[in-house]
PDB file of C-alpha atoms in Angstrom:
ATOM      1  CA  ASP Y 159      59.525 -10.025   0.698  1.00 60.00           C
ATOM      2  CA  GLY Y 160      57.093 -12.854   1.109  1.00 64.00           C
ATOM      3  CA  ARG Y 161      54.421 -11.259  -1.062  1.00 70.00           C
ATOM      4  CA  ASP Y 162      56.851 -11.065  -3.932  1.00 79.00           C
ATOM      5  CA  PHE Y 163      57.828 -14.820  -3.454  1.00 82.00           C
ATOM      6  CA  VAL Y 164      54.035 -15.820  -3.528  1.00 84.00           C
ATOM      7  CA  GLU Y 165      53.441 -13.739  -6.601  1.00 88.00           C
ATOM      8  CA  GLU Y 166      56.344 -15.383  -8.358  1.00 87.00           C
ATOM      9  CA  ILE Y 167      54.968 -18.837  -7.657  1.00 89.00           C
ATOM     10  CA  ALA Y 168      51.575 -17.734  -8.961  1.00 88.00           C
ATOM     11  CA  ARG Y 169      53.155 -16.360 -12.183  1.00 88.00           C
ATOM     12  CA  VAL Y 170      55.026 -19.616 -12.807  1.00 90.00           C
ATOM     13  CA  TYR Y 171      52.034 -21.822 -11.820  1.00 90.00           C
ATOM     14  CA  GLY Y 172      49.737 -19.748 -13.996  1.00 90.00           C
ATOM     15  CA  TYR Y 173      47.204 -17.185 -12.947  1.00 88.00           C
ATOM     16  CA  PRO Y 174      44.348 -18.834 -14.997  1.00 89.00           C
ATOM     17  CA  ARG Y 175      44.892 -22.085 -13.105  1.00 90.00           C
ATOM     18  CA  ILE Y 176      44.150 -20.386  -9.766  1.00 87.00           C
ATOM     19  CA  PRO Y 177      40.292 -20.650  -8.874  1.00 85.00           C
ATOM     20  CA  ALA Y 178      38.499 -17.248  -8.522  1.00 83.00           C
ATOM     21  CA  ILE Y 179      37.160 -17.787  -4.940  1.00 79.00           C
ATOM     22  CA  TYR Y 180      37.329 -15.671  -1.881  1.00 70.00           C
ATOM     23  CA  PRO Y 181      39.381 -16.926   1.044  1.00 67.00           C
ATOM     24  CA  ALA Y 182      37.011 -18.005   3.808  1.00 67.00           C
ATOM     25  CA  ALA Y 183      38.272 -15.389   6.306  1.00 63.00           C
ATOM     26  CA  ILE Y 184      37.082 -12.537   4.024  1.00 64.00           C
ATOM     27  CA  SER Y 185      34.123 -13.933   2.209  1.00 60.00           C
ATOM     28  CA  PRO Y 186      31.257 -11.431   2.208  1.00 65.00           C
ATOM     29  CA  ARG Y 187      28.362 -12.088   4.528  1.00 67.00           C
ATOM     30  CA  PRO Y 188      24.878 -12.669   2.918  1.00 69.00           C
ATOM     31  CA  THR Y 189      22.794  -9.525   2.984  1.00 74.00           C
ATOM     32  CA  ASP Y 190      20.160  -9.387   5.604  1.00 85.00           C
ATOM     33  CA  THR Y 191      16.668 -10.618   4.141  1.00 89.00           C
ATOM     34  CA  VAL Y 192      14.806  -7.410   5.511  1.00 91.00           C
ATOM     35  CA  LEU Y 193      17.419  -5.129   3.919  1.00 92.00           C
ATOM     36  CA  ARG Y 194      17.080  -6.856   0.582  1.00 93.00           C
ATOM     37  CA  TRP Y 195      13.264  -6.434   0.685  1.00 95.00           C
ATOM     38  CA  GLU Y 196      13.632  -2.903   1.872  1.00 95.00           C
ATOM     39  CA  ASP Y 197      15.797  -2.050  -1.216  1.00 95.00           C
ATOM     40  CA  ARG Y 198      13.340  -3.852  -3.374  1.00 95.00           C
ATOM     41  CA  LEU Y 199      10.418  -1.890  -1.984  1.00 97.00           C
ATOM     42  CA  LYS Y 200      12.210   1.428  -2.469  1.00 97.00           C
ATOM     43  CA  THR Y 201      13.036   0.629  -6.023  1.00 97.00           C
ATOM     44  CA  ILE Y 202       9.395  -0.263  -6.767  1.00 97.00           C
ATOM     45  CA  ILE Y 203       7.966   2.934  -5.285  1.00 97.00           C
ATOM     46  CA  ALA Y 204      10.715   5.200  -6.841  1.00 97.00           C
ATOM     47  CA  GLY Y 205       9.929   3.508 -10.118  1.00 96.00           C
ATOM     48  CA  ALA Y 206       6.241   4.608  -9.690  1.00 96.00           C
ATOM     49  CA  GLY Y 207       7.346   8.321  -9.540  1.00 96.00           C
ATOM     50  CA  TYR Y 208       7.650   8.858  -5.768  1.00 97.00           C
ATOM     51  CA  THR Y 209      10.596  10.628  -4.103  1.00 97.00           C
ATOM     52  CA  GLU Y 210      12.160   9.232  -0.991  1.00 97.00           C
ATOM     53  CA  VAL Y 211      12.622  11.417   2.020  1.00 97.00           C
ATOM     54  CA  TYR Y 212      14.616  11.026   5.204  1.00 96.00           C
ATOM     55  CA  SER Y 213      13.482  12.697   8.389  1.00 94.00           C
ATOM     56  CA  TYR Y 214      14.529  12.616  12.004  1.00 92.00           C
ATOM     57  CA  SER Y 215      13.442   9.749  14.295  1.00 93.00           C
ATOM     58  CA  PHE Y 216      12.980  12.372  16.952  1.00 93.00           C
ATOM     59  CA  VAL Y 217       9.953  14.626  17.071  1.00 93.00           C
ATOM     60  CA  SER Y 218       8.375  17.164  19.383  1.00 93.00           C
ATOM     61  CA  ARG Y 219       5.319  16.557  21.567  1.00 93.00           C
ATOM     62  CA  GLU Y 220       3.832  19.602  19.960  1.00 93.00           C
ATOM     63  CA  LEU Y 221       4.025  18.085  16.491  1.00 93.00           C
ATOM     64  CA  LEU Y 222       2.340  14.835  17.704  1.00 94.00           C
ATOM     65  CA  GLN Y 223      -0.446  16.964  19.336  1.00 93.00           C
ATOM     66  CA  LYS Y 224      -1.055  18.904  16.240  1.00 92.00           C
ATOM     67  CA  ASN Y 225      -1.578  15.714  14.330  1.00 93.00           C
ATOM     68  CA  GLY Y 226      -3.777  14.243  17.071  1.00 92.00           C
ATOM     69  CA  TYR Y 227      -1.442  11.634  18.304  1.00 92.00           C
ATOM     70  CA  GLN Y 228      -0.820  13.083  21.814  1.00 91.00           C
ATOM     71  CA  ASP Y 229      -2.305  10.040  23.500  1.00 90.00           C
ATOM     72  CA  LEU Y 230       0.178   7.498  21.914  1.00 92.00           C
ATOM     73  CA  PRO Y 231       2.769   6.144  24.344  1.00 91.00           C
ATOM     74  CA  VAL Y 232       6.165   7.589  23.446  1.00 90.00           C
ATOM     75  CA  LEU Y 233       9.811   7.102  24.317  1.00 89.00           C
ATOM     76  CA  ALA Y 234      11.264  10.368  25.774  1.00 89.00           C
ATOM     77  CA  VAL Y 235      14.885  11.355  25.246  1.00 86.00           C
ATOM     78  CA  LEU Y 236      16.705  12.027  28.511  1.00 85.00           C
ATOM     79  CA  ASN Y 237      18.797  14.938  27.253  1.00 84.00           C
ATOM     80  CA  PRO Y 238      17.234  16.253  24.083  1.00 82.00           C
ATOM     81  CA  LEU Y 239      19.125  18.741  22.009  1.00 80.00           C
ATOM     82  CA  SER Y 240      15.951  20.792  21.729  1.00 85.00           C
ATOM     83  CA  THR Y 241      12.171  20.392  22.323  1.00 84.00           C
ATOM     84  CA  ASP Y 242      11.844  19.620  18.681  1.00 85.00           C
ATOM     85  CA  LEU Y 243      13.666  16.276  19.292  1.00 88.00           C
ATOM     86  CA  GLU Y 244      12.400  15.340  22.652  1.00 91.00           C
ATOM     87  CA  VAL Y 245      10.622  12.006  21.873  1.00 93.00           C
ATOM     88  CA  MET Y 246      11.073   9.087  19.500  1.00 93.00           C
ATOM     89  CA  ARG Y 247       8.240   9.104  16.966  1.00 94.00           C
ATOM     90  CA  PRO Y 248       5.581   6.497  17.374  1.00 96.00           C
ATOM     91  CA  THR Y 249       4.312   7.068  13.856  1.00 96.00           C
ATOM     92  CA  LEU Y 250       5.952   8.310  10.677  1.00 97.00           C
ATOM     93  CA  LEU Y 251       3.033  10.438   9.432  1.00 97.00           C
ATOM     94  CA  PRO Y 252       3.655  13.746  11.381  1.00 96.00           C
ATOM     95  CA  SER Y 253       7.208  13.880  10.126  1.00 96.00           C
ATOM     96  CA  LEU Y 254       6.085  13.306   6.531  1.00 97.00           C
ATOM     97  CA  ILE Y 255       3.264  15.877   6.759  1.00 96.00           C
ATOM     98  CA  GLN Y 256       5.755  18.377   8.061  1.00 95.00           C
ATOM     99  CA  VAL Y 257       7.942  17.731   5.008  1.00 96.00           C
ATOM    100  CA  VAL Y 258       4.940  18.268   2.718  1.00 96.00           C
ATOM    101  CA  VAL Y 259       3.920  21.578   4.390  1.00 95.00           C
ATOM    102  CA  GLU Y 260       7.479  22.944   4.442  1.00 94.00           C
ATOM    103  CA  ASN Y 261       7.770  22.314   0.682  1.00 94.00           C
ATOM    104  CA  GLN Y 262       4.316  23.098  -0.566  1.00 93.00           C
ATOM    105  CA  GLU Y 263       5.224  26.619  -1.551  1.00 90.00           C
ATOM    106  CA  ARG Y 264       7.784  25.375  -3.952  1.00 91.00           C
ATOM    107  CA  ALA Y 265       5.994  22.169  -5.001  1.00 91.00           C
ATOM    108  CA  ARG Y 266       2.179  22.166  -5.208  1.00 90.00           C
ATOM    109  CA  SER Y 267       2.345  18.633  -6.422  1.00 94.00           C
ATOM    110  CA  GLN Y 268       4.202  16.128  -4.241  1.00 96.00           C
ATOM    111  CA  TYR Y 269       4.650  12.305  -4.297  1.00 97.00           C
ATOM    112  CA  LEU Y 270       6.778  11.297  -1.336  1.00 97.00           C
ATOM    113  CA  PHE Y 271       7.584   8.260   0.716  1.00 98.00           C
ATOM    114  CA  GLU Y 272       9.727   7.179   3.642  1.00 98.00           C
ATOM    115  CA  VAL Y 273      10.702   3.720   4.960  1.00 97.00           C
ATOM    116  CA  ALA Y 274      11.790   3.949   8.561  1.00 97.00           C
ATOM    117  CA  HIS Y 275      11.199   2.626  12.122  1.00 96.00           C
ATOM    118  CA  SER Y 276       8.695   3.781  14.663  1.00 96.00           C
ATOM    119  CA  TYR Y 277       9.375   3.328  18.321  1.00 94.00           C
ATOM    120  CA  HIS Y 278       7.128   2.013  20.967  1.00 93.00           C
ATOM    121  CA  PRO Y 279       7.754   1.563  24.797  1.00 91.00           C
ATOM    122  CA  ARG Y 280       7.530  -1.959  26.277  1.00 86.00           C
ATOM    123  CA  VAL Y 281       7.410  -2.713  29.995  1.00 75.00           C
ATOM    124  CA  GLY Y 282      10.658  -4.404  31.343  1.00 73.00           C
ATOM    125  CA  ASP Y 283      12.228  -4.809  27.937  1.00 75.00           C
ATOM    126  CA  LEU Y 284      13.899  -2.906  25.219  1.00 82.00           C
ATOM    127  CA  PRO Y 285      11.756  -0.546  23.108  1.00 86.00           C
ATOM    128  CA  GLU Y 286       9.951  -2.057  20.095  1.00 91.00           C
ATOM    129  CA  GLU Y 287      10.903  -0.913  16.684  1.00 93.00           C
ATOM    130  CA  ARG Y 288       8.583  -1.416  13.737  1.00 95.00           C
ATOM    131  CA  LEU Y 289       9.678  -0.893  10.193  1.00 97.00           C
ATOM    132  CA  ARG Y 290       6.958   1.044   8.352  1.00 97.00           C
ATOM    133  CA  LEU Y 291       6.236   2.632   5.014  1.00 98.00           C
ATOM    134  CA  SER Y 292       4.648   6.107   4.889  1.00 98.00           C
ATOM    135  CA  VAL Y 293       3.367   7.688   1.668  1.00 98.00           C
ATOM    136  CA  ALA Y 294       2.103  11.215   0.880  1.00 97.00           C
ATOM    137  CA  VAL Y 295       0.387  12.537  -2.183  1.00 97.00           C
ATOM    138  CA  LEU Y 296      -0.434  16.252  -2.389  1.00 96.00           C
ATOM    139  CA  GLY Y 297      -2.169  18.304  -5.097  1.00 88.00           C
ATOM    140  CA  SER Y 298      -4.402  15.622  -6.849  1.00 83.00           C
ATOM    141  CA  ALA Y 299      -8.172  15.694  -6.381  1.00 84.00           C
ATOM    142  CA  GLN Y 300      -7.999  11.904  -6.542  1.00 89.00           C
ATOM    143  CA  ALA Y 301      -4.983  11.622  -4.265  1.00 94.00           C
ATOM    144  CA  TRP Y 302      -6.443   8.910  -2.062  1.00 93.00           C
ATOM    145  CA  LYS Y 303      -7.047   6.760  -5.108  1.00 91.00           C
ATOM    146  CA  GLU Y 304      -3.508   7.230  -6.181  1.00 95.00           C
ATOM    147  CA  VAL Y 305      -2.324   6.076  -2.762  1.00 96.00           C
ATOM    148  CA  LYS Y 306      -4.647   3.062  -3.092  1.00 94.00           C
ATOM    149  CA  GLY Y 307      -3.252   2.298  -6.416  1.00 94.00           C
ATOM    150  CA  LEU Y 308       0.335   2.493  -5.138  1.00 96.00           C
ATOM    151  CA  ILE Y 309      -0.516  -0.048  -2.442  1.00 96.00           C
ATOM    152  CA  GLU Y 310      -2.023  -2.377  -5.077  1.00 94.00           C
ATOM    153  CA  HIS Y 311       0.982  -1.948  -7.256  1.00 95.00           C
ATOM    154  CA  VAL Y 312       3.433  -2.667  -4.519  1.00 96.00           C
ATOM    155  CA  SER Y 313       1.457  -5.706  -3.429  1.00 95.00           C
ATOM    156  CA  GLU Y 314       1.541  -7.178  -6.984  1.00 92.00           C
ATOM    157  CA  GLU Y 315       5.268  -6.461  -7.349  1.00 94.00           C
ATOM    158  CA  LEU Y 316       6.021  -8.198  -3.990  1.00 94.00           C
ATOM    159  CA  GLY Y 317       3.905 -11.178  -4.966  1.00 92.00           C
ATOM    160  CA  LEU Y 318       1.477 -10.671  -2.012  1.00 91.00           C
ATOM    161  CA  THR Y 319      -1.791 -12.492  -1.973  1.00 87.00           C
ATOM    162  CA  GLY Y 320      -4.786 -11.764   0.161  1.00 87.00           C
ATOM    163  CA  VAL Y 321      -4.437  -7.925   0.198  1.00 91.00           C
ATOM    164  CA  ARG Y 322      -7.746  -6.184   0.605  1.00 89.00           C
ATOM    165  CA  VAL Y 323      -9.070  -2.872   1.862  1.00 88.00           C
ATOM    166  CA  THR Y 324     -12.076  -1.980   4.151  1.00 87.00           C
ATOM    167  CA  ARG Y 325     -13.698   1.417   4.578  1.00 86.00           C
ATOM    168  CA  LEU Y 326     -12.471   3.452   7.550  1.00 87.00           C
ATOM    169  CA  GLU Y 327     -15.119   5.732   8.900  1.00 77.00           C
ATOM    170  CA  GLN Y 328     -14.583   6.117  12.703  1.00 82.00           C
ATOM    171  CA  ASP Y 329     -11.023   7.487  12.839  1.00 89.00           C
ATOM    172  CA  ALA Y 330     -10.653  11.166  13.548  1.00 90.00           C
ATOM    173  CA  HIS Y 331      -7.407  11.420  11.634  1.00 93.00           C
ATOM    174  CA  TRP Y 332      -8.938  10.335   8.308  1.00 95.00           C
ATOM    175  CA  HIS Y 333     -11.544  11.566   5.941  1.00 93.00           C
ATOM    176  CA  PRO Y 334     -14.752   9.448   6.266  1.00 86.00           C
ATOM    177  CA  GLY Y 335     -15.510   7.882   2.942  1.00 82.00           C
ATOM    178  CA  ARG Y 336     -12.179   8.489   1.409  1.00 90.00           C
ATOM    179  CA  SER Y 337      -9.994   6.419   3.709  1.00 93.00           C
ATOM    180  CA  PHE Y 338      -9.575   2.622   4.433  1.00 93.00           C
ATOM    181  CA  GLU Y 339      -7.708  -0.021   6.398  1.00 95.00           C
ATOM    182  CA  VAL Y 340      -5.265  -2.267   4.545  1.00 96.00           C
ATOM    183  CA  TRP Y 341      -5.470  -5.983   5.364  1.00 95.00           C
ATOM    184  CA  LEU Y 342      -3.051  -8.772   4.508  1.00 95.00           C
ATOM    185  CA  GLY Y 343      -5.054 -11.985   5.116  1.00 91.00           C
ATOM    186  CA  GLU Y 344      -6.521 -11.508   8.613  1.00 93.00           C
ATOM    187  CA  THR Y 345      -3.892  -9.004   9.686  1.00 95.00           C
ATOM    188  CA  CYS Y 346      -4.542  -5.262   9.567  1.00 96.00           C
ATOM    189  CA  ILE Y 347      -1.279  -3.836   8.308  1.00 96.00           C
ATOM    190  CA  GLY Y 348      -2.084  -0.084   8.053  1.00 96.00           C
ATOM    191  CA  LYS Y 349      -4.357   2.752   7.214  1.00 96.00           C
ATOM    192  CA  ALA Y 350      -4.529   4.951   4.151  1.00 97.00           C
ATOM    193  CA  GLY Y 351      -6.618   7.667   2.667  1.00 95.00           C
ATOM    194  CA  GLU Y 352      -7.290  11.413   2.688  1.00 96.00           C
ATOM    195  CA  LEU Y 353      -6.257  13.424   5.652  1.00 95.00           C
ATOM    196  CA  HIS Y 354      -9.269  14.689   7.625  1.00 94.00           C
ATOM    197  CA  PRO Y 355     -10.084  18.371   6.761  1.00 92.00           C
ATOM    198  CA  HIS Y 356      -9.866  19.262  10.477  1.00 93.00           C
ATOM    199  CA  PHE Y 357      -6.230  18.293  10.561  1.00 94.00           C
ATOM    200  CA  ALA Y 358      -5.454  19.539   7.136  1.00 93.00           C
ATOM    201  CA  GLU Y 359      -6.671  22.981   8.081  1.00 93.00           C
ATOM    202  CA  ALA Y 360      -4.914  22.967  11.488  1.00 92.00           C
ATOM    203  CA  LEU Y 361      -1.607  21.889   9.921  1.00 93.00           C
ATOM    204  CA  LYS Y 362      -1.969  24.533   7.117  1.00 93.00           C
ATOM    205  CA  VAL Y 363      -1.945  22.021   4.232  1.00 93.00           C
ATOM    206  CA  GLU Y 364      -2.765  23.722   0.974  1.00 92.00           C
ATOM    207  CA  GLY Y 365      -4.673  21.328  -1.302  1.00 90.00           C
ATOM    208  CA  THR Y 366      -5.724  17.688  -0.887  1.00 94.00           C
ATOM    209  CA  LEU Y 367      -3.364  15.478   0.959  1.00 96.00           C
ATOM    210  CA  ALA Y 368      -3.567  11.737   0.993  1.00 97.00           C
ATOM    211  CA  LEU Y 369      -1.446   9.501   3.164  1.00 97.00           C
ATOM    212  CA  ALA Y 370      -0.691   5.856   3.999  1.00 97.00           C
ATOM    213  CA  GLU Y 371       1.224   4.103   6.774  1.00 98.00           C
ATOM    214  CA  ILE Y 372       1.947   0.378   6.312  1.00 97.00           C
ATOM    215  CA  ASP Y 373       3.640  -2.046   8.771  1.00 97.00           C
ATOM    216  CA  LEU Y 374       6.300  -3.817   6.771  1.00 97.00           C
ATOM    217  CA  GLY Y 375       6.982  -6.692   9.081  1.00 96.00           C
ATOM    218  CA  PRO Y 376       3.926  -8.851   7.942  1.00 96.00           C
ATOM    219  CA  VAL Y 377       4.561  -7.599   4.308  1.00 96.00           C
ATOM    220  CA  PHE Y 378       8.151  -8.804   4.119  1.00 96.00           C
ATOM    221  CA  ALA Y 379       7.338 -12.047   5.828  1.00 94.00           C
ATOM    222  CA  ARG Y 380       5.003 -13.032   2.971  1.00 94.00           C
ATOM    223  CA  ALA Y 381       6.709 -11.212   0.087  1.00 93.00           C
ATOM    224  CA  THR Y 382       8.108 -13.412  -2.674  1.00 90.00           C
ATOM    225  CA  THR Y 383       9.960 -13.154  -5.951  1.00 82.00           C
ATOM    226  CA  ASN Y 384       8.270 -16.336  -7.275  1.00 78.00           C
ATOM    227  CA  PRO Y 385       4.557 -15.549  -7.371  1.00 69.00           C
ATOM    228  CA  GLY Y 386       2.277 -18.381  -8.624  1.00 69.00           C
ATOM    229  CA  TYR Y 387       1.639 -18.606 -12.247  1.00 71.00           C
ATOM    230  CA  VAL Y 388      -1.972 -19.072 -13.705  1.00 73.00           C
ATOM    231  CA  PRO Y 389      -1.866 -20.021 -17.440  1.00 81.00           C
ATOM    232  CA  VAL Y 390      -3.737 -17.688 -19.847  1.00 84.00           C
ATOM    233  CA  SER Y 391      -6.825 -19.119 -21.220  1.00 87.00           C
ATOM    234  CA  THR Y 392      -6.766 -19.865 -24.909  1.00 91.00           C
ATOM    235  CA  TYR Y 393     -10.435 -19.300 -25.185  1.00 92.00           C
ATOM    236  CA  PRO Y 394     -11.916 -15.764 -25.823  1.00 94.00           C
ATOM    237  CA  ASP Y 395     -13.445 -13.833 -23.080  1.00 95.00           C
ATOM    238  CA  VAL Y 396     -16.849 -12.159 -23.024  1.00 95.00           C
ATOM    239  CA  ARG Y 397     -17.513  -8.680 -21.532  1.00 96.00           C
ATOM    240  CA  ARG Y 398     -20.686  -7.189 -20.253  1.00 95.00           C
ATOM    241  CA  ASP Y 399     -21.563  -3.943 -18.424  1.00 96.00           C
ATOM    242  CA  LEU Y 400     -23.749  -3.843 -15.310  1.00 95.00           C
ATOM    243  CA  ALA Y 401     -25.122  -0.804 -13.566  1.00 95.00           C
ATOM    244  CA  ILE Y 402     -27.019  -1.155 -10.288  1.00 95.00           C
ATOM    245  CA  VAL Y 403     -28.714   1.132  -7.773  1.00 95.00           C
ATOM    246  CA  VAL Y 404     -27.822   0.449  -4.155  1.00 95.00           C
ATOM    247  CA  THR Y 405     -27.782   2.445  -0.896  1.00 94.00           C
ATOM    248  CA  ALA Y 406     -25.143   5.174  -0.839  1.00 90.00           C
ATOM    249  CA  THR Y 407     -23.204   3.497   2.026  1.00 87.00           C
ATOM    250  CA  THR Y 408     -22.675   0.159   0.142  1.00 90.00           C
ATOM    251  CA  SER Y 409     -19.075  -0.201  -0.935  1.00 85.00           C
ATOM    252  CA  VAL Y 410     -17.742  -1.321  -4.274  1.00 87.00           C
ATOM    253  CA  GLU Y 411     -15.667  -3.903  -2.396  1.00 84.00           C
ATOM    254  CA  VAL Y 412     -18.642  -5.815  -1.039  1.00 89.00           C
ATOM    255  CA  LEU Y 413     -20.500  -5.689  -4.295  1.00 94.00           C
ATOM    256  CA  THR Y 414     -17.435  -7.102  -6.163  1.00 93.00           C
ATOM    257  CA  LYS Y 415     -17.043  -9.879  -3.624  1.00 91.00           C
ATOM    258  CA  THR Y 416     -20.722 -10.913  -3.976  1.00 95.00           C
ATOM    259  CA  MET Y 417     -20.526 -10.956  -7.840  1.00 96.00           C
ATOM    260  CA  LYS Y 418     -17.387 -13.100  -7.803  1.00 94.00           C
ATOM    261  CA  THR Y 419     -18.924 -15.543  -5.389  1.00 94.00           C
ATOM    262  CA  ALA Y 420     -22.084 -15.784  -7.499  1.00 95.00           C
ATOM    263  CA  SER Y 421     -20.477 -17.008 -10.712  1.00 94.00           C
ATOM    264  CA  THR Y 422     -17.587 -19.407 -11.436  1.00 93.00           C
ATOM    265  CA  ILE Y 423     -16.959 -18.064 -14.925  1.00 95.00           C
ATOM    266  CA  LEU Y 424     -16.725 -14.419 -13.810  1.00 95.00           C
ATOM    267  CA  THR Y 425     -12.895 -13.676 -14.020  1.00 94.00           C
ATOM    268  CA  ASP Y 426     -12.752  -9.932 -13.528  1.00 93.00           C
ATOM    269  CA  VAL Y 427     -14.833  -7.079 -12.138  1.00 93.00           C
ATOM    270  CA  GLU Y 428     -13.790  -3.611 -12.858  1.00 93.00           C
ATOM    271  CA  TRP Y 429     -15.729  -0.595 -11.392  1.00 90.00           C
ATOM    272  CA  PHE Y 430     -15.788   2.475 -13.611  1.00 89.00           C
ATOM    273  CA  GLU Y 431     -18.561   4.795 -12.501  1.00 90.00           C
ATOM    274  CA  THR Y 432     -20.531   5.925  -9.377  1.00 90.00           C
ATOM    275  CA  TYR Y 433     -23.417   8.337  -9.925  1.00 90.00           C
ATOM    276  CA  THR Y 434     -25.367  10.251  -7.310  1.00 89.00           C
ATOM    277  CA  GLY Y 435     -26.684  13.243  -9.191  1.00 84.00           C
ATOM    278  CA  LYS Y 436     -29.940  14.372 -10.769  1.00 86.00           C
ATOM    279  CA  GLY Y 437     -32.685  11.708 -11.039  1.00 84.00           C
ATOM    280  CA  MET Y 438     -31.220   9.528  -8.310  1.00 88.00           C
ATOM    281  CA  GLU Y 439     -33.258   8.953  -5.210  1.00 88.00           C
ATOM    282  CA  GLU Y 440     -31.703  10.457  -2.070  1.00 89.00           C
ATOM    283  CA  GLY Y 441     -29.669   7.979  -0.098  1.00 90.00           C
ATOM    284  CA  LYS Y 442     -29.049   5.971  -3.209  1.00 92.00           C
ATOM    285  CA  LYS Y 443     -26.224   5.687  -5.859  1.00 94.00           C
ATOM    286  CA  SER Y 444     -25.760   4.025  -9.076  1.00 94.00           C
ATOM    287  CA  VAL Y 445     -22.603   1.901  -9.492  1.00 94.00           C
ATOM    288  CA  ALA Y 446     -21.378   0.552 -12.790  1.00 95.00           C
ATOM    289  CA  PHE Y 447     -19.015  -2.297 -13.583  1.00 95.00           C
ATOM    290  CA  HIS Y 448     -17.188  -3.976 -16.490  1.00 96.00           C
ATOM    291  CA  LEU Y 449     -17.627  -7.746 -16.052  1.00 96.00           C
ATOM    292  CA  THR Y 450     -15.348 -10.287 -17.801  1.00 96.00           C
ATOM    293  CA  PHE Y 451     -16.494 -13.925 -18.299  1.00 96.00           C
ATOM    294  CA  GLN Y 452     -14.101 -16.634 -19.444  1.00 95.00           C
ATOM    295  CA  SER Y 453     -13.543 -20.420 -19.294  1.00 93.00           C
ATOM    296  CA  ASN Y 454     -10.347 -22.461 -19.427  1.00 91.00           C
ATOM    297  CA  GLU Y 455     -12.161 -25.402 -21.035  1.00 92.00           C
ATOM    298  CA  ARG Y 456     -14.242 -24.025 -23.860  1.00 93.00           C
ATOM    299  CA  THR Y 457     -15.723 -21.065 -25.717  1.00 95.00           C
ATOM    300  CA  LEU Y 458     -18.555 -19.638 -23.648  1.00 94.00           C
ATOM    301  CA  GLU Y 459     -21.974 -19.445 -25.274  1.00 94.00           C
ATOM    302  CA  ALA Y 460     -24.215 -16.381 -25.006  1.00 94.00           C
ATOM    303  CA  LYS Y 461     -26.708 -18.419 -23.020  1.00 95.00           C
ATOM    304  CA  GLU Y 462     -24.149 -19.317 -20.317  1.00 95.00           C
ATOM    305  CA  VAL Y 463     -23.177 -15.625 -19.877  1.00 95.00           C
ATOM    306  CA  ASP Y 464     -26.813 -14.682 -19.646  1.00 96.00           C
ATOM    307  CA  GLU Y 465     -27.422 -17.151 -16.912  1.00 95.00           C
ATOM    308  CA  ALA Y 466     -24.237 -15.945 -15.045  1.00 95.00           C
ATOM    309  CA  MET Y 467     -25.528 -12.414 -15.285  1.00 96.00           C
ATOM    310  CA  GLN Y 468     -28.886 -13.489 -13.851  1.00 95.00           C
ATOM    311  CA  LEU Y 469     -27.239 -15.251 -10.932  1.00 96.00           C
ATOM    312  CA  ILE Y 470     -25.071 -12.235 -10.202  1.00 96.00           C
ATOM    313  CA  GLU Y 471     -28.144  -9.906 -10.197  1.00 96.00           C
ATOM    314  CA  GLN Y 472     -30.005 -12.188  -7.986  1.00 95.00           C
ATOM    315  CA  ALA Y 473     -27.133 -12.369  -5.489  1.00 96.00           C
ATOM    316  CA  LEU Y 474     -26.729  -8.593  -5.505  1.00 96.00           C
ATOM    317  CA  GLN Y 475     -30.427  -8.172  -4.886  1.00 95.00           C
ATOM    318  CA  ALA Y 476     -30.613 -10.675  -2.058  1.00 95.00           C
ATOM    319  CA  GLU Y 477     -27.467  -9.371  -0.185  1.00 95.00           C
ATOM    320  CA  TRP Y 478     -27.626  -5.599  -0.912  1.00 95.00           C
ATOM    321  CA  GLY Y 479     -31.033  -4.835  -2.189  1.00 94.00           C
ATOM    322  CA  ALA Y 480     -29.507  -3.933  -5.559  1.00 94.00           C
ATOM    323  CA  VAL Y 481     -31.791  -2.984  -8.595  1.00 93.00           C
ATOM    324  CA  ARG Y 482     -30.483  -3.090 -12.092  1.00 92.00           C
ATOM    325  CA  ARG Y 483     -30.474   0.382 -13.577  1.00 87.00           C
TER     326      ARG Y 483
END
C-alpha cells in the first residue's frame, strides 16, 4: 500500500538523511506554566520528606463548622451524593486535618501536603478557583517551626525574594505566639503555625499539629529558576554573639530587621536561644543571636566590628528598649 511505498523511498534515500522533527500537525503542545511550577513545587516538598495526599474537593458543612469555618461563603452542590459532599471546600485545611486524624492511630508522626484548588462564589460570574498549598506536621513539639522551615526552603528553591513572616495573634484558628502570616512583598499569601488547642481538642487531634495554607497564585507569578547571584566574598568573616533582654512580646523578626539596618557590614543574623526562666524579670525575655560581619572590599579590623556592635546595641535600645545581657 501507500505506506510501504513511502517506506521504500525512505530506505533508498537513507533514514539518517531524514531530519528528526515532528510534523507540525502532531507537535506536542508546550506544558502549561502553572503545571510546570506545580510539579516543581511537589518535587521540592516531597524531597523534604513530606507525603502528598489527595482529598475530595467536596466537604460537609459539619466539617467546616468543626474547624470554625462555618461563616465562609461556600458553593453548594445541587444534588450531592451525601451530606459529606454537599459543598465545595473554601479552604484545604479541614480536609487535611481529617486525613491526619483518621491516620493518627497508625502514624503518630505525619508530614503531609496537598496542592489543590479552593472554591469561592462570585456574584454574576463563574466561581473563583484558587490554587493552594496546604501542609500538616503532626507529632513534633517544634512542629510549627518545621512548617516555617519548609516555607523558607520552598521560597529559596523557587527563587523567591521578599518572603517574610509576621506574628499572628488575633485569629481563633491558630495558637497565639506559635503562628504567623506569610508575606510575599506587600501581599499576604497565607497563614501557618500550630492549630489552636480549642480546635485540636474538638477535632480529637492527638499530639501537636502544625499547619500551613499558602496561595500559590502570587508564588508562581514571581517564582524563577534563575535567581540572582551574589559573589562570595574572598575576605574572612568575623562572628560575634549578642544576648539582649527585651519585653516578652518583642519578636525576633523585628530585632533582626533593626540590627541589619543599623550596620552595613552585618551580613547575617542567626537566632539561637530565647530564655524566660529563673532570674529573668517577669514580662521580659533574653534573646541571643550569632552575628556575622564581612566586607567584600577588605579584611575587617576588630575596631570596625566593635563600632558596628555598638551601633547595633544603640539601635536596639532606641527602638525596643533592649539591654545587653
